[in-house]
Coordinates of C-alpha atoms and ligand atoms in Angstrom, one line a residue:
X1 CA -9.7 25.8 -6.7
X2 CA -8.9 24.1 -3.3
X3 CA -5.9 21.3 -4.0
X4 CA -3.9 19.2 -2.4
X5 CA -0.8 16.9 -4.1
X6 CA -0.7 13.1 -4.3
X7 CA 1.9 11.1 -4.9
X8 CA 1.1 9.1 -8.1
X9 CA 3.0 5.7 -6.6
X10 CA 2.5 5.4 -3.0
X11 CA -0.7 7.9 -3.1
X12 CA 1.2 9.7 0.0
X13 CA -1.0 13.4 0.4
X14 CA 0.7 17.0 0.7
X15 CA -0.7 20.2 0.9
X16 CA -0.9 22.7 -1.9
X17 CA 1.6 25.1 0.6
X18 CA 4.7 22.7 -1.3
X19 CA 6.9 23.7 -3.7
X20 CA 8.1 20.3 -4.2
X21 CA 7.5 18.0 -7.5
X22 CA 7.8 14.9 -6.1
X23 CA 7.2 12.5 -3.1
X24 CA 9.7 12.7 -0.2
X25 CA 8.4 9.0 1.0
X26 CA 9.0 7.1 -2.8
X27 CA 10.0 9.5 -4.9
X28 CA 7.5 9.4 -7.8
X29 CA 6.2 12.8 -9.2
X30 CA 3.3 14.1 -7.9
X31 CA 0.0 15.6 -9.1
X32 CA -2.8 18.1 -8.3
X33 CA -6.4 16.7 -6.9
X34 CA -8.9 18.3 -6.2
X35 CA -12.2 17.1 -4.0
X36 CA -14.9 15.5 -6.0
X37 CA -17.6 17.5 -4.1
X38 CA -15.4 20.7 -4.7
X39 CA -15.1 20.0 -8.1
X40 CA -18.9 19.4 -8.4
X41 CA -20.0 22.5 -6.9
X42 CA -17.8 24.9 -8.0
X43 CA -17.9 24.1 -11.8
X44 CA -20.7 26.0 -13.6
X45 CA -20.5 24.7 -16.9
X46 CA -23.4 27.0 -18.6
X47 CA -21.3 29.7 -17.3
X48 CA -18.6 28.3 -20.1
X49 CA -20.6 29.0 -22.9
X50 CA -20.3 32.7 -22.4
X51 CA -16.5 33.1 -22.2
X52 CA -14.2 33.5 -24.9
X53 CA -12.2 30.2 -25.4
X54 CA -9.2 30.5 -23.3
X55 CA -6.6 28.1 -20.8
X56 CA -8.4 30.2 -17.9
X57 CA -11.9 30.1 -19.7
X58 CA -11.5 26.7 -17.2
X59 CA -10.6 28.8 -14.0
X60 CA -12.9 26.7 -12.2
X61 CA -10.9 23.7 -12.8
X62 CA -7.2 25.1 -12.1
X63 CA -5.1 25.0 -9.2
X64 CA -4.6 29.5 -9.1
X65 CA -6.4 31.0 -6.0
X66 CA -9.7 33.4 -7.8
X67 CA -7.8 36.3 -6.2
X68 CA -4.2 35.8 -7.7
X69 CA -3.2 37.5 -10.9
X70 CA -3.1 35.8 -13.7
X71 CA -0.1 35.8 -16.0
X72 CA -1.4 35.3 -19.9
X73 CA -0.3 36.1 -22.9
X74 CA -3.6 34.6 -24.4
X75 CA -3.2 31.2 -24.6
X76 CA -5.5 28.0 -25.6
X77 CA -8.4 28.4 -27.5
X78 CA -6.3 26.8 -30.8
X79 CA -8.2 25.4 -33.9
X80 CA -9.7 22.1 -34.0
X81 CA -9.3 22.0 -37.8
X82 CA -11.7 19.0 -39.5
X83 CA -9.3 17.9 -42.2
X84 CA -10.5 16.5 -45.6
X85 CA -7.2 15.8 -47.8
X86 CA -5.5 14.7 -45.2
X87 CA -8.3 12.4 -43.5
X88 CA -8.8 11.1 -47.3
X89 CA -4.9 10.3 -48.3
X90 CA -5.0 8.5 -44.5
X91 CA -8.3 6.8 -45.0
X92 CA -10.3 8.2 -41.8
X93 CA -13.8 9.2 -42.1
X94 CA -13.6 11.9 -39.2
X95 CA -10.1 13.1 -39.2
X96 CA -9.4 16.3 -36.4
X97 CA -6.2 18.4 -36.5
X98 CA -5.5 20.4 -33.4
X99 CA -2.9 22.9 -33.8
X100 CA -1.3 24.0 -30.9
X101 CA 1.2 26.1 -32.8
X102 CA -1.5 29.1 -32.4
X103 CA -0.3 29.2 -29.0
X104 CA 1.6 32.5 -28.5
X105 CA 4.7 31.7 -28.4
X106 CA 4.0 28.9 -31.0
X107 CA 3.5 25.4 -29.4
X108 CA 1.1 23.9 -26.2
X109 CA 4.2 24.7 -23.3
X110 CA 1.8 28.2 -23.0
X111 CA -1.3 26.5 -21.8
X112 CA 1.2 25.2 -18.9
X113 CA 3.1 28.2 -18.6
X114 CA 0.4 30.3 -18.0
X115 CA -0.5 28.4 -15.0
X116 CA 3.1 27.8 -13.7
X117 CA 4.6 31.4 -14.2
X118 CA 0.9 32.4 -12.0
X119 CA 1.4 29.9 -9.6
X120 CA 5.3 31.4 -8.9
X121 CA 4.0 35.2 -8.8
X122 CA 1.4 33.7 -6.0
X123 CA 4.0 31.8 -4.0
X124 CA 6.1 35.0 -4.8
X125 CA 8.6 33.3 -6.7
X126 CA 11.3 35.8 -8.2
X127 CA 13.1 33.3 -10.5
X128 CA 12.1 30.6 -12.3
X129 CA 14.6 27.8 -14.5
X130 CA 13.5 24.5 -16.5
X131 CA 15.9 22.7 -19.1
X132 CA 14.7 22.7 -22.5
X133 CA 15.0 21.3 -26.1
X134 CA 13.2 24.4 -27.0
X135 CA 9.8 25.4 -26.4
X136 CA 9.7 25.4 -22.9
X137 CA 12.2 27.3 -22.8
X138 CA 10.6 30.1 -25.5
X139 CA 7.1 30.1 -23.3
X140 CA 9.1 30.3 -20.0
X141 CA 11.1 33.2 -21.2
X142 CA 7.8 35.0 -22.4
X143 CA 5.6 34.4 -19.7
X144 CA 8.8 35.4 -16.9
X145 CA 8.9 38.6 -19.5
X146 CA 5.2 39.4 -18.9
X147 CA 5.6 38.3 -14.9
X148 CA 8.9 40.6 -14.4
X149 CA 10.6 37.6 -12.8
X150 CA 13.8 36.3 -14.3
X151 CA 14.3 33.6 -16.0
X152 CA 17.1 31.2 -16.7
X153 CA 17.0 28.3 -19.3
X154 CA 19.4 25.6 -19.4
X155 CA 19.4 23.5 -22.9
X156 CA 21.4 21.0 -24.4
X157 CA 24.3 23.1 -26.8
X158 CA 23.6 22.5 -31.3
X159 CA 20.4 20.3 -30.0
X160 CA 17.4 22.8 -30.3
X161 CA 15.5 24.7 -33.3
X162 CA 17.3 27.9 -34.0
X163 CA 13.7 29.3 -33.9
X164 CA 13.5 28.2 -30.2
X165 CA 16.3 29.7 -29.0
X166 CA 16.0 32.9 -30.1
X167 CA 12.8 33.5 -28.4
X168 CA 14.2 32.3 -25.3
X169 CA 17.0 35.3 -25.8
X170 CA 14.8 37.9 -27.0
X171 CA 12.7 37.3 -24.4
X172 CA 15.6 37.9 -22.0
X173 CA 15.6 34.8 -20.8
X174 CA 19.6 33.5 -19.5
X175 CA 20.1 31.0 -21.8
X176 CA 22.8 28.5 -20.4
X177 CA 24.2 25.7 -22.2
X178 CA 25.6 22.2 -21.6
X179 CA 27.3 19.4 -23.3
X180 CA 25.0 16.6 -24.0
X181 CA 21.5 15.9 -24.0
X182 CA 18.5 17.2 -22.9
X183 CA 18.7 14.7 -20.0
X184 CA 21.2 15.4 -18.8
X185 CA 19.8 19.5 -18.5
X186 CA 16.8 18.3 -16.7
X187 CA 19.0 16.6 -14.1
X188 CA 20.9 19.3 -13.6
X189 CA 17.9 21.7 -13.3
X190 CA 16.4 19.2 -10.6
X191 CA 19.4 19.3 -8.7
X192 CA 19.9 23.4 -8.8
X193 CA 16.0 23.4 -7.6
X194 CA 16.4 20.5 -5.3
X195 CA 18.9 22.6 -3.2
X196 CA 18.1 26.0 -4.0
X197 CA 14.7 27.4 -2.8
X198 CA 14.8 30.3 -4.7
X199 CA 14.4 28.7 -7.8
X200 CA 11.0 27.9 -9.0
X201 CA 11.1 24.9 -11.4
X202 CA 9.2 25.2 -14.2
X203 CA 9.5 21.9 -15.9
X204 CA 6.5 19.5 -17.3
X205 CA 7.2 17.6 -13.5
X206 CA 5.6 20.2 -12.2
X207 CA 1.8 19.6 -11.3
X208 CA 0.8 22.9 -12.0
X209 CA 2.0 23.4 -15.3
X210 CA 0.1 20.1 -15.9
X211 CA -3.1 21.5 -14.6
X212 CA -2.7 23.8 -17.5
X213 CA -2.1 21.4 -20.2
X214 CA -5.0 19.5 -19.3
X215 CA -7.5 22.0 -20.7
X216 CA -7.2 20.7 -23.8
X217 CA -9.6 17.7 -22.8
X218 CA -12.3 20.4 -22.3
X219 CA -11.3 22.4 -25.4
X220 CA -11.9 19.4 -27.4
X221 CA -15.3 18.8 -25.6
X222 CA -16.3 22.4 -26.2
X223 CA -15.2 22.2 -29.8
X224 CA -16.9 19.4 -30.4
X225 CA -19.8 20.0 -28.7
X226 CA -19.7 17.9 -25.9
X227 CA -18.5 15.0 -27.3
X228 CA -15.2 13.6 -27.5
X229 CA -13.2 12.2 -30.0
X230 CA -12.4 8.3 -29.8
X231 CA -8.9 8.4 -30.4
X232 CA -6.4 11.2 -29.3
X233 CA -3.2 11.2 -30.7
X234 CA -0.2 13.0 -29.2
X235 CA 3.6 13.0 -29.6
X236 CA 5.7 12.2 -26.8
X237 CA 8.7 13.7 -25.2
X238 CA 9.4 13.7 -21.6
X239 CA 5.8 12.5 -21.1
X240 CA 3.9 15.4 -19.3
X241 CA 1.6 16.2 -22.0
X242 CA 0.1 13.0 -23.1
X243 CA -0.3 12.5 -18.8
X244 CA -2.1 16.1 -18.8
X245 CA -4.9 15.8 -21.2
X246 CA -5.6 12.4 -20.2
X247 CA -5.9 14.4 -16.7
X248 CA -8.2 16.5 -18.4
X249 CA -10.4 13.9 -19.8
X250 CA -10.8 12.2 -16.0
X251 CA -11.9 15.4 -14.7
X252 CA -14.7 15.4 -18.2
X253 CA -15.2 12.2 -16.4
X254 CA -15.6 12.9 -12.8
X255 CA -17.7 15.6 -13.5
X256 CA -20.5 13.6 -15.8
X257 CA -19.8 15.1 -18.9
X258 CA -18.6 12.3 -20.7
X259 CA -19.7 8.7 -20.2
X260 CA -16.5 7.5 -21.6
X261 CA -12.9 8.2 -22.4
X262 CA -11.2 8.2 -25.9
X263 CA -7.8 5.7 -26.3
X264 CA -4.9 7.5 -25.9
X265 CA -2.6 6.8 -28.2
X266 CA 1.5 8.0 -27.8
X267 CA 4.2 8.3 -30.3
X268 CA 7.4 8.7 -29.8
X269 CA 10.6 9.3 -32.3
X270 CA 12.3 5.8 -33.3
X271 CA 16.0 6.8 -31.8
X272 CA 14.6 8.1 -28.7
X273 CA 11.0 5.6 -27.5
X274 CA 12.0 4.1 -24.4
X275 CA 8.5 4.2 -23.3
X276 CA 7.4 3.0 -26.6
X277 CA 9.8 0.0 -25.7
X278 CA 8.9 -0.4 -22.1
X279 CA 5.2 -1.1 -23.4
X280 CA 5.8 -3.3 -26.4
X281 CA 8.0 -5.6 -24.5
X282 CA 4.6 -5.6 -21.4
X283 CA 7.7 -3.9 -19.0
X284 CA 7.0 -2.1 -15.8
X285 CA 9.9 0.0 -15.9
X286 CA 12.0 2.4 -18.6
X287 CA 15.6 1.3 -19.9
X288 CA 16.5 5.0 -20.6
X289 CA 17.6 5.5 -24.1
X290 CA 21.6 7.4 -23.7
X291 CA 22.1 8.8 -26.6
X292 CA 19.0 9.8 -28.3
X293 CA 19.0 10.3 -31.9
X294 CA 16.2 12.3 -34.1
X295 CA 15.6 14.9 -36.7
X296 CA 12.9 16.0 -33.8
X297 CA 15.0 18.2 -31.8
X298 CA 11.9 18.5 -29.8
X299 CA 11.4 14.7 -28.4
X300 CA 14.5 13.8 -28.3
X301 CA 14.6 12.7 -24.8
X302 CA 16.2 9.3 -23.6
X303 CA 15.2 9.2 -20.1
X304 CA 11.2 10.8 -19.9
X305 CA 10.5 12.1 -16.2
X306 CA 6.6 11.7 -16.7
X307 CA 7.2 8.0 -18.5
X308 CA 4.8 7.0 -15.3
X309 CA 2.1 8.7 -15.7
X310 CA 2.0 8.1 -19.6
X311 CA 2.5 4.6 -19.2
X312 CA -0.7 4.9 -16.8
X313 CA -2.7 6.8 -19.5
X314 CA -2.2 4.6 -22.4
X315 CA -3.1 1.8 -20.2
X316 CA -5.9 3.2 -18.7
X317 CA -7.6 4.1 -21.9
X318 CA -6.6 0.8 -23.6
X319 CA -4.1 2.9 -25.5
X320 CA -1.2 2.4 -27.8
X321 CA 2.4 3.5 -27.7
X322 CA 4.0 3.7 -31.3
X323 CA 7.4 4.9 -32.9
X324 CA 8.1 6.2 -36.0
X325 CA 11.5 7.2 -38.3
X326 CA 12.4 10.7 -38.8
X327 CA 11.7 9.5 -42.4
X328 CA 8.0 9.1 -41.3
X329 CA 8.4 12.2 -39.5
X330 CA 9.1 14.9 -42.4
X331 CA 6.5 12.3 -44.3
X332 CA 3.7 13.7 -42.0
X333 CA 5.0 17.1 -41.7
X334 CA 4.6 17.1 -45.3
X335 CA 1.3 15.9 -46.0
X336 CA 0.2 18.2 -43.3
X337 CA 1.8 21.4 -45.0
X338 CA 0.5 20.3 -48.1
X339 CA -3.1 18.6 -48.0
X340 CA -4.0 21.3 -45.1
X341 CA -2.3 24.3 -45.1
X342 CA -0.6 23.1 -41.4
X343 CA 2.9 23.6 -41.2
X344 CA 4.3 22.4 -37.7
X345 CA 7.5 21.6 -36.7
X346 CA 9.1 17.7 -37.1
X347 CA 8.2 16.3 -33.4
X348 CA 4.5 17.6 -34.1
X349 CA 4.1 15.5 -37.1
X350 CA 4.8 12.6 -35.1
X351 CA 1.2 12.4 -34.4
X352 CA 0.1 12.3 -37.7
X353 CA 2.8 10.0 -38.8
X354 CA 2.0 7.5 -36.0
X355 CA -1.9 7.8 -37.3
X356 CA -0.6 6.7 -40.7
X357 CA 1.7 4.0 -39.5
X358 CA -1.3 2.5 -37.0
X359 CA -3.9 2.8 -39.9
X360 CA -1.7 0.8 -42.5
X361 CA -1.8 -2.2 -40.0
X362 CA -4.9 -1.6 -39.1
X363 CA -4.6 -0.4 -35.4
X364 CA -6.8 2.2 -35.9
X365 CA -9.7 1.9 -37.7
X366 CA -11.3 3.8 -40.8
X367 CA -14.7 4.6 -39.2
X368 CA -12.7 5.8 -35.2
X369 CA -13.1 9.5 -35.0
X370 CA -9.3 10.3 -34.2
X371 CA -7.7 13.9 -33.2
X372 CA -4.1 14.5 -33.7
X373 CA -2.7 16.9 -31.4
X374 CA 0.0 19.1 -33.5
X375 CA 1.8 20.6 -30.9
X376 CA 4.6 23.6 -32.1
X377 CA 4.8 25.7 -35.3
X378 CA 6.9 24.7 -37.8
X379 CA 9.0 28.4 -38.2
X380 CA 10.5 27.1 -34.9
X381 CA 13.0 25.0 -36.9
X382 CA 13.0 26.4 -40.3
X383 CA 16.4 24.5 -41.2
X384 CA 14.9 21.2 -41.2
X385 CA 12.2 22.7 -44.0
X386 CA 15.1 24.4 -45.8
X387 CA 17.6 20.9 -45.8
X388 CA 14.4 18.5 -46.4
X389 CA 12.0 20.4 -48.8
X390 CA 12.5 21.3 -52.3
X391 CA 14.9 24.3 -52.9
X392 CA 13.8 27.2 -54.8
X393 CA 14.6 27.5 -58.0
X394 CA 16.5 30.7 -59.6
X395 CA 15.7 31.5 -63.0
X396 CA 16.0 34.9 -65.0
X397 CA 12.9 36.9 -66.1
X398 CA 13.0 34.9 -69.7
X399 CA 13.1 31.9 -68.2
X400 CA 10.3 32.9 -66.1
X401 CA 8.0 33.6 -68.5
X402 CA 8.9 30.9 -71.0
X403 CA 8.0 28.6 -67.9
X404 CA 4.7 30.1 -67.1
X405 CA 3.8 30.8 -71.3
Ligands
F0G1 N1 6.1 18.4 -29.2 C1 6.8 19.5 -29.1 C2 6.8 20.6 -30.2 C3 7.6 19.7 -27.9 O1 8.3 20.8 -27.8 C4 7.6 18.7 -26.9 C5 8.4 18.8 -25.7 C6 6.8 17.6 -27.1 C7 6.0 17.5 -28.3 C8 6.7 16.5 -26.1 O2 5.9 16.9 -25.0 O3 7.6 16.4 -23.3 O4 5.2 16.8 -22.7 O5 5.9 14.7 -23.9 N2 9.2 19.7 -25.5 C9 9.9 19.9 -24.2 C10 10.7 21.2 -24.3 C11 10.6 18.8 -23.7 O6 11.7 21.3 -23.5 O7 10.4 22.1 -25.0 P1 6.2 16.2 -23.6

């Protein structure tokens, strides 16, 4: 659809003809609008109901010219699961589960990638980069694969899931690493794009990829008929995804689907919640976090580029921001695994962990209907499983059957 980019501080206006992520005037990130006469007219929602569930079922509603190809690997369209156990050991009425590990390349980065990695074939982009603490860097690599367009990664060295980075590499992506954090990648990245034209940036800062995370707001409206949950929960890292679906549920909005929007609620890990901080203490501004510490290689991110536009969500919604302990972490991760047959990687479990942590003190009710997004599988970092879990235990056949008899 017809777009043009707004600067989410000072509201300066640029044309969708920019390659840039944020304003020249203030600096602040920027993000895709679209007209809200455009928007009415060109959405057909009937016409939804007889496409397969998909990121670009919502074509409509993305920033990708009708004419442009589309790079997909087949992406959205992930289970809403309606849990029992789970809803029961938490004490919800109407507990939802949405697994974004069905993605293909295993966690919600494809829903943006598909969008991004389109949007660089139609500028005719050749190479794109983004720093990573893992999945972005697996979905870039897959969807550059499926563009032809290379692909380099830069991620923080021993600080992401071994799963992660070997689907970066056997993707073919160039996998370079640095000393230190993730941070300190993405500021790098920034600075290599900044100067160098050539290289399309493909982290959550750009508004495109956004445009793709934002679909699932609709997916949950489809899935649940056209209603919404009250509460959505969603772990936090560098802050684009909680900003996108809240995205999506404004557009619901601004299109007269839904008459209200659900609380946003964000959690982030306890060694690395700066925006966490920044809104318990009623701050305006993030004291970045230097050396971030948590089993959830995933979020652990000091300094969040998006902290902004998340603070802006949770507000807007009358939202929460929460932290938990990697404690409450592998907690989650195993109740999920267990009560519902979910496995997800640690930073995923956040959300249900915050959930629990909320409920106990009453923060969220018994009778809100709440969604948890679960956003990467948990093969991605099978060594947390293997240290935390129970090992398996060796026995002869004997043994075995004077066990089982
Ligand atoms: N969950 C998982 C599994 C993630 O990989 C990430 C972010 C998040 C949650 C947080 O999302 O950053 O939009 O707030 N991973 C990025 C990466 C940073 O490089 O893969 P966010």
């Amino acid at each position: 659809m017809r777009h043009q980019l707004e600067c989410i501080g000072c509201h300066a206006l640029y044309p969708s003809t920019i390659t840039e992520w944020s304003c020249s005037n203030c600096g602040d990130l920027l993000e895709i609008i679209y007209d809200s006469n455009d928007l009415r007219e060109s959405v057909d929602v009937s016409a939804w109901k007889s496409r397969p569930p998909s990121v670009w079922k919502y074509e409509q509603l993305l920033p990708i010219d009708r004419a442009s190809k589309k790079i997909t690997l087949g992406e959205g369209g992930t289970t809403l699961h309606k849990t029992s156990r789970l809803a029961e050991s938490l004490g919800i009425r109407k507990l939802y589960v949405k697994n974004e590990g069905e993605n293909p390349t295993g966690s919600f980065k494809d829903r943006g990638m598909t969008v991004g990695v389109s949007r660089a074939v139609e500028i005719d982009s050749k190479r794109v980069i983004c720093a990573s603490t893992g999945n972005t860097s697996a979905s870039l690599g897959a969807y550059a694969a499926k563009a032809g367009i290379e692909c380099i990664v830069i991620i923080p060295e021993g600080k992401i899931a071994l799963g992660k980075l070997v689907q970066a590499i056997a993707h073919g992506a160039r996998v370079i690493q640095i000393e230190g954090y993730f941070d300190d990648a993405l500021k790098a990245v920034l600075s290599l794009a900044r100067s160098n034209r050539e290289l399309y940036l493909l982290n959550s800062v750009n508004p495109y990829r956004i445009e793709g995370q934002k679909t699932l707001a609709y997916e949950l409206w489809d899935q649940l008929e056209g209603n919404i949950p009250e509460t959505v929960i969603v772990p936090v890292g560098n802050a684009g995804n909680i900003s996108a679906i809240w995205k999506g549920f404004q557009d619901l909005r601004e299109l007269d689907l839904i008459q209200r929007q659900p609380r946003m609620i964000g959690i982030q890990a306890m060694g690395a919640s700066p925006i966490t901080e920044t809104f318990k203490a009623g701050r305006s501004e993030i004291i970045p976090v230097n050396h971030p510490e948590t089993i959830a290689t995933a979020i652990k991110i000091g300094s969040p580029a998006s902290w902004k536009k998340a603070l802006r969500a949770v507000k807007d919604s009358d939202g929460i921001m929460e932290a938990v302990t990697d404690e409450e972490i592998l907690d989650a991760q195993r109740l999920l695994a267990r009560l519902e047959g979910i496995f997800v990687e640690p930073a995923s479990a956040s959300s249900v962990a915050g959930l629990k942590k909320l409920r106990d003190v009453g923060l969220v009710g018994a009778d809100e209907v709440v969604t948890c997004i679960v956003t990467g599988h948990g093969l991605k970092d099978p060594e947390i499983a293997l240290r935390m879990f129970e090992k398996p235990t060796n026995m002869n056949v004997t043994q075995l059957g004077r066990l089982l008899s």
